[in-house]
mmCIF file of C-alpha atoms in Angstrom:
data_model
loop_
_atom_site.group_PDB
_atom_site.id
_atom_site.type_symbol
_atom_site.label_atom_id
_atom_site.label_comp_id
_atom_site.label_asym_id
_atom_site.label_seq_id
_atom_site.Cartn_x
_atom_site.Cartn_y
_atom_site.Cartn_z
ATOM 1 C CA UNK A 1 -122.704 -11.011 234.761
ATOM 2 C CA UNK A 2 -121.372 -14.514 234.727
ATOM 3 C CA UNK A 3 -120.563 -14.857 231.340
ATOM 4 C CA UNK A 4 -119.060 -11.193 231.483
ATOM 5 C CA UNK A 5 -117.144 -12.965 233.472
ATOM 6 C CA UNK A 6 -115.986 -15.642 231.530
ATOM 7 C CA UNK A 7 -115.264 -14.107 228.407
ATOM 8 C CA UNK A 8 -112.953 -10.996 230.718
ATOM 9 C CA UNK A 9 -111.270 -12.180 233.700
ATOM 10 C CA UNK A 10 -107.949 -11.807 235.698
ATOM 11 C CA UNK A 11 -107.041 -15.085 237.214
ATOM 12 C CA UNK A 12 -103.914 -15.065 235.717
ATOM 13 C CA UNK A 13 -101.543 -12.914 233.231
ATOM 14 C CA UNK A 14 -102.604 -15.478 230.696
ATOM 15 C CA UNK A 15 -106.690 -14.612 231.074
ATOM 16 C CA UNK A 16 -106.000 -10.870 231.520
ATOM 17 C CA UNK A 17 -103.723 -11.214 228.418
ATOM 18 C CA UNK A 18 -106.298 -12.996 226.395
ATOM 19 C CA UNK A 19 -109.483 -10.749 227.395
ATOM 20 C CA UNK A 20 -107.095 -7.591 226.583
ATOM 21 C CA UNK A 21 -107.239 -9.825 222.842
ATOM 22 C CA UNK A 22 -111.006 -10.036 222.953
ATOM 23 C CA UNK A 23 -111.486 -6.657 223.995
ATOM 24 C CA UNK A 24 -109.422 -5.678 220.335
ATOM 25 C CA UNK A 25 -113.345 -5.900 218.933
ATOM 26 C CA UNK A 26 -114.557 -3.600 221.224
ATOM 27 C CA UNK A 27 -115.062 0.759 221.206
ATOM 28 C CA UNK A 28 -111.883 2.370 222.816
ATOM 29 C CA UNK A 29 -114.094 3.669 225.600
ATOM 30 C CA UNK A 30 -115.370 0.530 226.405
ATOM 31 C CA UNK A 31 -111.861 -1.480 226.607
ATOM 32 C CA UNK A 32 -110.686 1.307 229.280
ATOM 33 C CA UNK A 33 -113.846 0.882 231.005
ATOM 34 C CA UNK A 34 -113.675 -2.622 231.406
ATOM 35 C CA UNK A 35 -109.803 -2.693 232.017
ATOM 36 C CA UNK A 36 -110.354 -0.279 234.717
ATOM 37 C CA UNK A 37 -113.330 -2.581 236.142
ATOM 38 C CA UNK A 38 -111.099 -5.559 236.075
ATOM 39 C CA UNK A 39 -107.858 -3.861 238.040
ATOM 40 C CA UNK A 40 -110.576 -2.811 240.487
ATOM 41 C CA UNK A 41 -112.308 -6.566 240.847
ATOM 42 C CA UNK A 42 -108.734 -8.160 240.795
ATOM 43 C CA UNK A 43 -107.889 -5.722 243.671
ATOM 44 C CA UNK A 44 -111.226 -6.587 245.910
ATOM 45 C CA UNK A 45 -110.353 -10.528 245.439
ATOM 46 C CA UNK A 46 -106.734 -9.954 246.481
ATOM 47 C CA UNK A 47 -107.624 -8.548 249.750
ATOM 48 C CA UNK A 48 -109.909 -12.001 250.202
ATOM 49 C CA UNK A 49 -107.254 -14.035 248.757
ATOM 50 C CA UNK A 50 -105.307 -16.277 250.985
ATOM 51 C CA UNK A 51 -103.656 -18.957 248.751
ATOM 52 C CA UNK A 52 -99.580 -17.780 247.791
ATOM 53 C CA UNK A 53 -100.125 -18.967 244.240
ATOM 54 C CA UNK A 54 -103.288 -16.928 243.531
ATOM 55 C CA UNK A 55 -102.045 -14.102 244.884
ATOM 56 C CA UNK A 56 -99.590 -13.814 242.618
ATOM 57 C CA UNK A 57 -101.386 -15.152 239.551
ATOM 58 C CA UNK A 58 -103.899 -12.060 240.349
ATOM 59 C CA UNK A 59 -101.275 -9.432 240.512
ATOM 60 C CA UNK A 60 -99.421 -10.433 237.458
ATOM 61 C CA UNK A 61 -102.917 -9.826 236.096
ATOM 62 C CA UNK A 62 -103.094 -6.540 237.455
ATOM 63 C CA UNK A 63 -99.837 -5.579 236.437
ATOM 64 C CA UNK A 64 -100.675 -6.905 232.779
ATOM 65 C CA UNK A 65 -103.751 -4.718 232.344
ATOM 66 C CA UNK A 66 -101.638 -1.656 234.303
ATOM 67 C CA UNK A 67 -99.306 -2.133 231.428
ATOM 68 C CA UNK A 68 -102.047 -2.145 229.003
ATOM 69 C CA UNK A 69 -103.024 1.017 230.393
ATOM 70 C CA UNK A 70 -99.510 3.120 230.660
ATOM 71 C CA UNK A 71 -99.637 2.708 226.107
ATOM 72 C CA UNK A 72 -103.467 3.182 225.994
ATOM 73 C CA UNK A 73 -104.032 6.338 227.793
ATOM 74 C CA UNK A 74 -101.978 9.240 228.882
ATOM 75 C CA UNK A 75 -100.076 9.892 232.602
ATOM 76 C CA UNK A 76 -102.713 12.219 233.174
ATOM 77 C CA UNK A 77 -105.690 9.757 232.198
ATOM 78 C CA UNK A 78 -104.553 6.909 234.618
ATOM 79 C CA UNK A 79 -105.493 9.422 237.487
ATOM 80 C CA UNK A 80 -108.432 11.006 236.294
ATOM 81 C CA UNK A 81 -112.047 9.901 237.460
ATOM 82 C CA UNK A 82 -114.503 8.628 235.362
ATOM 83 C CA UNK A 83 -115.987 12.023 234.665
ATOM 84 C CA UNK A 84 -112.929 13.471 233.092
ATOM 85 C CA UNK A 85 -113.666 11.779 229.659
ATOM 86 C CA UNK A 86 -112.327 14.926 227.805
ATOM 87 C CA UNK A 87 -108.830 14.140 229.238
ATOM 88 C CA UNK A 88 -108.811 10.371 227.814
ATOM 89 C CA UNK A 89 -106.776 9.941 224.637
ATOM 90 C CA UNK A 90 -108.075 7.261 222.386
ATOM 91 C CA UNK A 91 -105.953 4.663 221.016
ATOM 92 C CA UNK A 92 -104.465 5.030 217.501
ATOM 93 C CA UNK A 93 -106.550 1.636 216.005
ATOM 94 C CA UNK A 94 -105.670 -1.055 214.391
ATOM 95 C CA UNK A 95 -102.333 -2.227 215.907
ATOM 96 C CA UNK A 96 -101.672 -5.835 216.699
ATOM 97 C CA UNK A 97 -99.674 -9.242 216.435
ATOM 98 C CA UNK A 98 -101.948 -12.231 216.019
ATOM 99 C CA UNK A 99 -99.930 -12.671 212.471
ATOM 100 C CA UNK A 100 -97.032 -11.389 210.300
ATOM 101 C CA UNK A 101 -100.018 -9.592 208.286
ATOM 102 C CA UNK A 102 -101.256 -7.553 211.432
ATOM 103 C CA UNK A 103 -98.174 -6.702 212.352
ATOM 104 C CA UNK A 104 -97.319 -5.262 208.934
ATOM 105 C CA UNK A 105 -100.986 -3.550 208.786
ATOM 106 C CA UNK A 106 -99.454 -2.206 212.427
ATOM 107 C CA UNK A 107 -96.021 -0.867 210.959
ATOM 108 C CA UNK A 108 -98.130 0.723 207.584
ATOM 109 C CA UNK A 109 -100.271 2.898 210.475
ATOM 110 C CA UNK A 110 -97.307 3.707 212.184
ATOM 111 C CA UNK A 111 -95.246 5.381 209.617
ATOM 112 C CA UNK A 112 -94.991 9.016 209.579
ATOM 113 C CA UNK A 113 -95.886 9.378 213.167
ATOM 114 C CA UNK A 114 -93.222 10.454 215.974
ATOM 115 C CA UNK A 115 -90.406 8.423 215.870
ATOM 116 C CA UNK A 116 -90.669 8.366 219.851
ATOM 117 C CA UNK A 117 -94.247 6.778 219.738
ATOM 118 C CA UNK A 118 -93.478 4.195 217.103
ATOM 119 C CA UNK A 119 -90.751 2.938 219.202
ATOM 120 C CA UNK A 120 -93.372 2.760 222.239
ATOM 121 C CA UNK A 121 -96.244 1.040 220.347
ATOM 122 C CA UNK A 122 -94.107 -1.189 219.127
ATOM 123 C CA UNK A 123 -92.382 -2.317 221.940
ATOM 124 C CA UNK A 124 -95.501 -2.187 224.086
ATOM 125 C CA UNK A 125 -97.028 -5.019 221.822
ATOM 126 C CA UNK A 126 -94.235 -7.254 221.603
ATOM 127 C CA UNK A 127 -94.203 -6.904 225.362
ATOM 128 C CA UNK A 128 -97.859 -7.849 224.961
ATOM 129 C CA UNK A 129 -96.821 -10.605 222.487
ATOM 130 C CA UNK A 130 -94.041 -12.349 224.159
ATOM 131 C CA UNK A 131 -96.833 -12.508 227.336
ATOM 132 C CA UNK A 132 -99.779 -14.164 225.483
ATOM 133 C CA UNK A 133 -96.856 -16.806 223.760
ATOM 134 C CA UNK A 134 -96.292 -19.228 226.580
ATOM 135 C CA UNK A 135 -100.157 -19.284 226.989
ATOM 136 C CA UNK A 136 -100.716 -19.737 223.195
ATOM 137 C CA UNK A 137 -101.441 -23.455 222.843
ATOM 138 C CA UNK A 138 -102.461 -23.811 218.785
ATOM 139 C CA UNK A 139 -99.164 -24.355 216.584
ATOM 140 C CA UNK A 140 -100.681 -22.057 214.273
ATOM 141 C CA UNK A 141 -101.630 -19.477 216.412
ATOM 142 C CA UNK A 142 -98.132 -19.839 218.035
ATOM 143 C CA UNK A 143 -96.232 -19.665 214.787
ATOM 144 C CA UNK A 144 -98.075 -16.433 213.705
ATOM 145 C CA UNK A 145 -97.761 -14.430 216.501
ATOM 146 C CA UNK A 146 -94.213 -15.280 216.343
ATOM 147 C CA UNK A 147 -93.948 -14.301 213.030
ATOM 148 C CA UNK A 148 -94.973 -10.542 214.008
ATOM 149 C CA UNK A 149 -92.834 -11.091 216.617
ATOM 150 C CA UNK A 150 -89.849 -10.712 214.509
ATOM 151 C CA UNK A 151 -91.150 -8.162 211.813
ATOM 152 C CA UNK A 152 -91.411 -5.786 215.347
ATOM 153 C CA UNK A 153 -87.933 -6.867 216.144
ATOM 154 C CA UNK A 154 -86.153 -6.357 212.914
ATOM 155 C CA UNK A 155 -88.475 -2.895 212.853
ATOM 156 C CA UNK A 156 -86.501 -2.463 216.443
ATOM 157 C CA UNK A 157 -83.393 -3.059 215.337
ATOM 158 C CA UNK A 158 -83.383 -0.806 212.170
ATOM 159 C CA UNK A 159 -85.105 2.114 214.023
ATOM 160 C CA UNK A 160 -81.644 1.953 216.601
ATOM 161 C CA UNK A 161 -79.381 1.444 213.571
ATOM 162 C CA UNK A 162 -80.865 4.518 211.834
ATOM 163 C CA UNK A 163 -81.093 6.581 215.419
ATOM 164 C CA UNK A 164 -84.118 7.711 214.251
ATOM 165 C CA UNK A 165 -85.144 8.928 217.735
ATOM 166 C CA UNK A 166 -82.920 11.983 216.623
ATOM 167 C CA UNK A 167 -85.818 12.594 214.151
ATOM 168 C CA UNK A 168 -88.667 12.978 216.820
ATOM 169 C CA UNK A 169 -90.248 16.689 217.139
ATOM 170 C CA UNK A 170 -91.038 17.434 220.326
ATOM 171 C CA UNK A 171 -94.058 19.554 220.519
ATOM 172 C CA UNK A 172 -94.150 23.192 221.745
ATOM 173 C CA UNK A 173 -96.548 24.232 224.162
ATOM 174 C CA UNK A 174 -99.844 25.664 223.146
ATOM 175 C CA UNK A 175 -99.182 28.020 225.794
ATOM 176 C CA UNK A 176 -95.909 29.391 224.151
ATOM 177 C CA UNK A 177 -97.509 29.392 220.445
ATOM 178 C CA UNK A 178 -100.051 31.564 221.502
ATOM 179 C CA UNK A 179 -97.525 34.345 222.413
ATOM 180 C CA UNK A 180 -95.368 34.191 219.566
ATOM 181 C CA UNK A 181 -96.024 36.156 216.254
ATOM 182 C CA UNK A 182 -97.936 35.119 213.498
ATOM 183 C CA UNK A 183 -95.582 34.755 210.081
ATOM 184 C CA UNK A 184 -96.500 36.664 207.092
ATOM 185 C CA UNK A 185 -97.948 33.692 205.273
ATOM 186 C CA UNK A 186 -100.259 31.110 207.160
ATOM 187 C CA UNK A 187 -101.756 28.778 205.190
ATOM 188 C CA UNK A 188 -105.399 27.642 206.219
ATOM 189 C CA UNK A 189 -103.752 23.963 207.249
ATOM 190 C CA UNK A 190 -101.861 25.340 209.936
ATOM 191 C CA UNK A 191 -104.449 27.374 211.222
ATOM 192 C CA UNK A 192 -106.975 24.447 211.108
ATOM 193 C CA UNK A 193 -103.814 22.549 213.061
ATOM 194 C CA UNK A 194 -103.518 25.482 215.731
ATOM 195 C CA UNK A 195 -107.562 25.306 216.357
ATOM 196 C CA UNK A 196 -107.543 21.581 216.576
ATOM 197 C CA UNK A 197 -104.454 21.559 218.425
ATOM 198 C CA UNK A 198 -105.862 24.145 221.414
ATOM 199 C CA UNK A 199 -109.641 23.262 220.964
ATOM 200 C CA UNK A 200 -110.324 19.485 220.014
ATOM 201 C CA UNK A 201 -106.960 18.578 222.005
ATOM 202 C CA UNK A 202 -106.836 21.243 224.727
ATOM 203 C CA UNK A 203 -103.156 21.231 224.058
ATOM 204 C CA UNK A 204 -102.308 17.722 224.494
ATOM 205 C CA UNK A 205 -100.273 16.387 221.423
ATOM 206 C CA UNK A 206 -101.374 13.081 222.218
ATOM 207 C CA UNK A 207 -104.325 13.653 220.918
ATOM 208 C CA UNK A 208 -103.477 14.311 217.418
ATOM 209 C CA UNK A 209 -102.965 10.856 216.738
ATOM 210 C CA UNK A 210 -106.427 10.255 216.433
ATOM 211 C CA UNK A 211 -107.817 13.658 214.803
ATOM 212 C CA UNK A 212 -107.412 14.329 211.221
ATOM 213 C CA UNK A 213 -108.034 17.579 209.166
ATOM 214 C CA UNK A 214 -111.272 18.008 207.482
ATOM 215 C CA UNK A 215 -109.979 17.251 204.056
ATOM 216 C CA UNK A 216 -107.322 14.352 204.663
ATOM 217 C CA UNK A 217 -107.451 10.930 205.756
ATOM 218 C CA UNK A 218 -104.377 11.018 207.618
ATOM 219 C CA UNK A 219 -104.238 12.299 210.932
ATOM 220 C CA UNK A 220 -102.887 15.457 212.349
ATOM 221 C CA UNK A 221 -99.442 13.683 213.749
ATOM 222 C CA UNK A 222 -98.471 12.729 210.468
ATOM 223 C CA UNK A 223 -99.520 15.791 208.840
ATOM 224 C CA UNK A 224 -97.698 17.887 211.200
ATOM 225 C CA UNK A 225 -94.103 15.741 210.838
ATOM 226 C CA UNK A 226 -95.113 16.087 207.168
ATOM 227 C CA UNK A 227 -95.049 19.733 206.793
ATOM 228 C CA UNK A 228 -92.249 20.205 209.304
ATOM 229 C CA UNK A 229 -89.742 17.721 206.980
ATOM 230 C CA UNK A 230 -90.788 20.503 204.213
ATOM 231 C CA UNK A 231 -90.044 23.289 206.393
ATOM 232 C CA UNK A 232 -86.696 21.819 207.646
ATOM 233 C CA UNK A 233 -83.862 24.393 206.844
ATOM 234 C CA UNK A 234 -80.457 23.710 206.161
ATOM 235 C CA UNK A 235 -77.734 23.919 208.795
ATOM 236 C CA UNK A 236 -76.846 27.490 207.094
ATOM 237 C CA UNK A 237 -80.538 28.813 207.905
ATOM 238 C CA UNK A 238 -80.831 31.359 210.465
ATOM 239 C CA UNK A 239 -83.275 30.501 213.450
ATOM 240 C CA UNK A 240 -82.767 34.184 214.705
ATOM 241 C CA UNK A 241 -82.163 37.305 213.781
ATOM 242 C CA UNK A 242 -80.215 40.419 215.218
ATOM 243 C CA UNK A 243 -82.385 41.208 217.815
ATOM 244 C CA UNK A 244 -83.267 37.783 219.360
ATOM 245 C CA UNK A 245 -86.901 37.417 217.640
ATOM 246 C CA UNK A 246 -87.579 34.551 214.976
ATOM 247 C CA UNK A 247 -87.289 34.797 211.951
ATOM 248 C CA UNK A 248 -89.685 33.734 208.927
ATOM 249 C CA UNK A 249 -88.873 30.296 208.462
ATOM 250 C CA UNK A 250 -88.386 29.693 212.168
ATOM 251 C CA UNK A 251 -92.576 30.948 212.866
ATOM 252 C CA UNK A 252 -93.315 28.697 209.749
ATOM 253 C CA UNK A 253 -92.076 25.748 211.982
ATOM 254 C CA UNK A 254 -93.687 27.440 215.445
ATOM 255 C CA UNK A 255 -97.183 26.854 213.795
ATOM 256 C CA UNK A 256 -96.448 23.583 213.262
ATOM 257 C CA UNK A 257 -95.814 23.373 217.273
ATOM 258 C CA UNK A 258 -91.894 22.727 216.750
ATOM 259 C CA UNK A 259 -88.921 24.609 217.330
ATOM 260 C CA UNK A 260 -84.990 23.484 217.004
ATOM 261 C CA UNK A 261 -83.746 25.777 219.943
ATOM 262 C CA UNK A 262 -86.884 26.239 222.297
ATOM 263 C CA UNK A 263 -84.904 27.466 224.957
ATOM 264 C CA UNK A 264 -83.840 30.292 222.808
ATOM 265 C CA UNK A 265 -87.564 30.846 221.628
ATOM 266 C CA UNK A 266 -88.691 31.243 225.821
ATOM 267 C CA UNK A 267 -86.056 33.495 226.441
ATOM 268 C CA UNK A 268 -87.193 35.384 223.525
ATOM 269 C CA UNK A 269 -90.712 35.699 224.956
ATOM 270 C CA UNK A 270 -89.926 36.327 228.080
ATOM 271 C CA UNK A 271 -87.710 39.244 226.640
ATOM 272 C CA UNK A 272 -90.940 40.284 224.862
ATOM 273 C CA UNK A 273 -92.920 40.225 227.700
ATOM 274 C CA UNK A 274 -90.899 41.969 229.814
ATOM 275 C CA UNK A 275 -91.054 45.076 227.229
ATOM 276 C CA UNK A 276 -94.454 44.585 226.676
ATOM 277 C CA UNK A 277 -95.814 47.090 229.355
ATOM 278 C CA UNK A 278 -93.107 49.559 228.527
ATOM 279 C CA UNK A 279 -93.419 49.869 224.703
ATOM 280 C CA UNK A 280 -95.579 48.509 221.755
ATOM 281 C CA UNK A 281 -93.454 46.373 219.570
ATOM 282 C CA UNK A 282 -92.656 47.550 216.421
ATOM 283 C CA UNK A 283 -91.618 45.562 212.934
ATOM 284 C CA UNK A 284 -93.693 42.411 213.961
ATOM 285 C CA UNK A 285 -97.121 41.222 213.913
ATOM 286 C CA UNK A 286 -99.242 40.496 216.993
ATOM 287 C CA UNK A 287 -98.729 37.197 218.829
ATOM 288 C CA UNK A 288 -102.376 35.423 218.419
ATOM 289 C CA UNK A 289 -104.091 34.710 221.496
ATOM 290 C CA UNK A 290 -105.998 32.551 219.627
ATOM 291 C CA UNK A 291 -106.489 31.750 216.080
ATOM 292 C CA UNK A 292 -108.237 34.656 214.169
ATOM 293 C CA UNK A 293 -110.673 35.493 211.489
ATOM 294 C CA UNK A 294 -108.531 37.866 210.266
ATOM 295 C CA UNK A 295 -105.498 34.822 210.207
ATOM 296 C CA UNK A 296 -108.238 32.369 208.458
ATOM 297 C CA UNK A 297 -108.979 35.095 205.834
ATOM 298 C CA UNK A 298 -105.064 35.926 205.309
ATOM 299 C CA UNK A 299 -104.307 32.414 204.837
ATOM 300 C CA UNK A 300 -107.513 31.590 202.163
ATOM 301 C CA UNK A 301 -106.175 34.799 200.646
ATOM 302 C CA UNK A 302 -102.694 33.841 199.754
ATOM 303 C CA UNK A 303 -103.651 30.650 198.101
ATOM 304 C CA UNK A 304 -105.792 32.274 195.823
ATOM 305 C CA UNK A 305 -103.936 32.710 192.653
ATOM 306 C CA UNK A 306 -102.098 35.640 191.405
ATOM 307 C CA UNK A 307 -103.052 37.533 188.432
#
């Protein structure tokens, strides 16, 4: 336990920033774990803590690993018990700033994933940078965190100069998929998306940043903005048609979890619903409670080729 101890502590922001850099090494699980254990130890030594100075080392700790915590885990993870390891979302790996070559390695897994959460990883380790730098002693050390330091500022800059928040795609509600009709073509991608998406994620997006399709390397976030940059219609492109219901191009996008007007899209289902006990609808396909064998055998039946 003592050298636990000494290699993870929380006398200061300086210790808890340099065990969250040994813990780096470690399985996802076990860096929450141990976070979590050292917020609770930090707490129980506060309450016998006397001295002004400690005090506040301790809860500049606290606060550090807190931090670490808000960009490692989702809002509903930081209240969960132990138990509720299903709720945890892991860390996308890999990111970090020791040196200009980590934080490049950083910006490479980064790219093609919501704008939104490149903006937060990024910002969440120089936060995490700029607190380990007045406790970095080594010149060398110093001079290469500072290094990744500005590659994540210049990365900072651009993304505001470009606005490329703009080109985030919020993510529709499983919920709200699962009442909408199916389009006439679904490829077996998005289908494999929509099973991961309400299955392996239980419909939190967050989650897709760390599962990948069968057959690709890359993971589900990126596959998804992907797809949805080829699906993007033009400003002319109708979203809706005559009666309120979306069109073609408009359900390609709703598999993918995105839509342009979503307020529209609910008032369009609630519409449905409404009329739902009072007549069958006509001229569209079923919405899919789930994802089908019928959908899976569609979709591998439109790729084959035509003769």
């Amino acid at each position: 336990m003592a050298k636990e101890e000494s290699k993870y502590g929380f006398k200061d922001k300086a210790k808890a920033e340099e065990s969250l850099e040994l813990l780096k090494s470690e399985d996802h699980k076990y860096q929450l774990l141990t976070v979590r254990g050292l917020i609770g130890r930090a707490k129980r030594v506060l309450t016998l803590t006397k001295a002004e100075e400690k005090v506040k080392n301790i809860k500049a700790a606290i606060e550090t690993f807190e931090q670490w915590l808000e960009i490692n885990s989702s809002s509903s993870t930081k209240n969960a018990k132990p138990k509720d390891a299903e709720d945890k979302v892991e860390t996308v790996p890999g990111l970090g700033f020791k040196d200009k070559q980590a934080a490049e390695k950083t910006l490479s897994i980064l790219e093609g994933r919501d704008p939104d959460y490149q903006k937060l990883a990024i910002k969440g380790l120089l936060g995490s940078a700029k607190r380990v730098i007045p406790a970095t002693k080594n010149e060398d050390k110093l001079k290469a965190i500072n290094e990744a330091v500005t590659l994540f500022e210049n990365f900072l800059d651009q993304f505001d100069r470009e606005q490329r928040s703009k080109q985030n795609k919020p993510y529709l509600a499983i919920e709200l998929i699962r009442q909408l009709p199916v389009p006439d073509q679904s490829e077996e991608l998005v289908i494999e998306f929509l099973e991961c998406y309400e299955t392996v994620a239980k419909g939190n997006y967050k989650h897709l940043r760390t599962k990948a399709p069968a057959d690709n390397s890359k993971t589900w976030d990126i596959v998804r903005n992907s797809k949805l940059n080829e699906l993007k219609p033009d400003s002319s492109a109708k979203l809706f048609d005559a009666d309120g219901a979306p069109t073609e191009a408009h359900l390609q996008m709703i598999q993918w979890a995105y839509s342009p007007q979503v307020e529209k899209l609910k008032a369009y289902v609630s519409k449905m619903q409404q009329g739902a006990k009072s007549k069958s609808p006509s001229g569209r396909k079923r919405s899919h409670s789930s994802v089908s064998d019928d959908e899976k055998t569609k979709a591998k039946e439109s790729k084959k080729p035509k003769k």
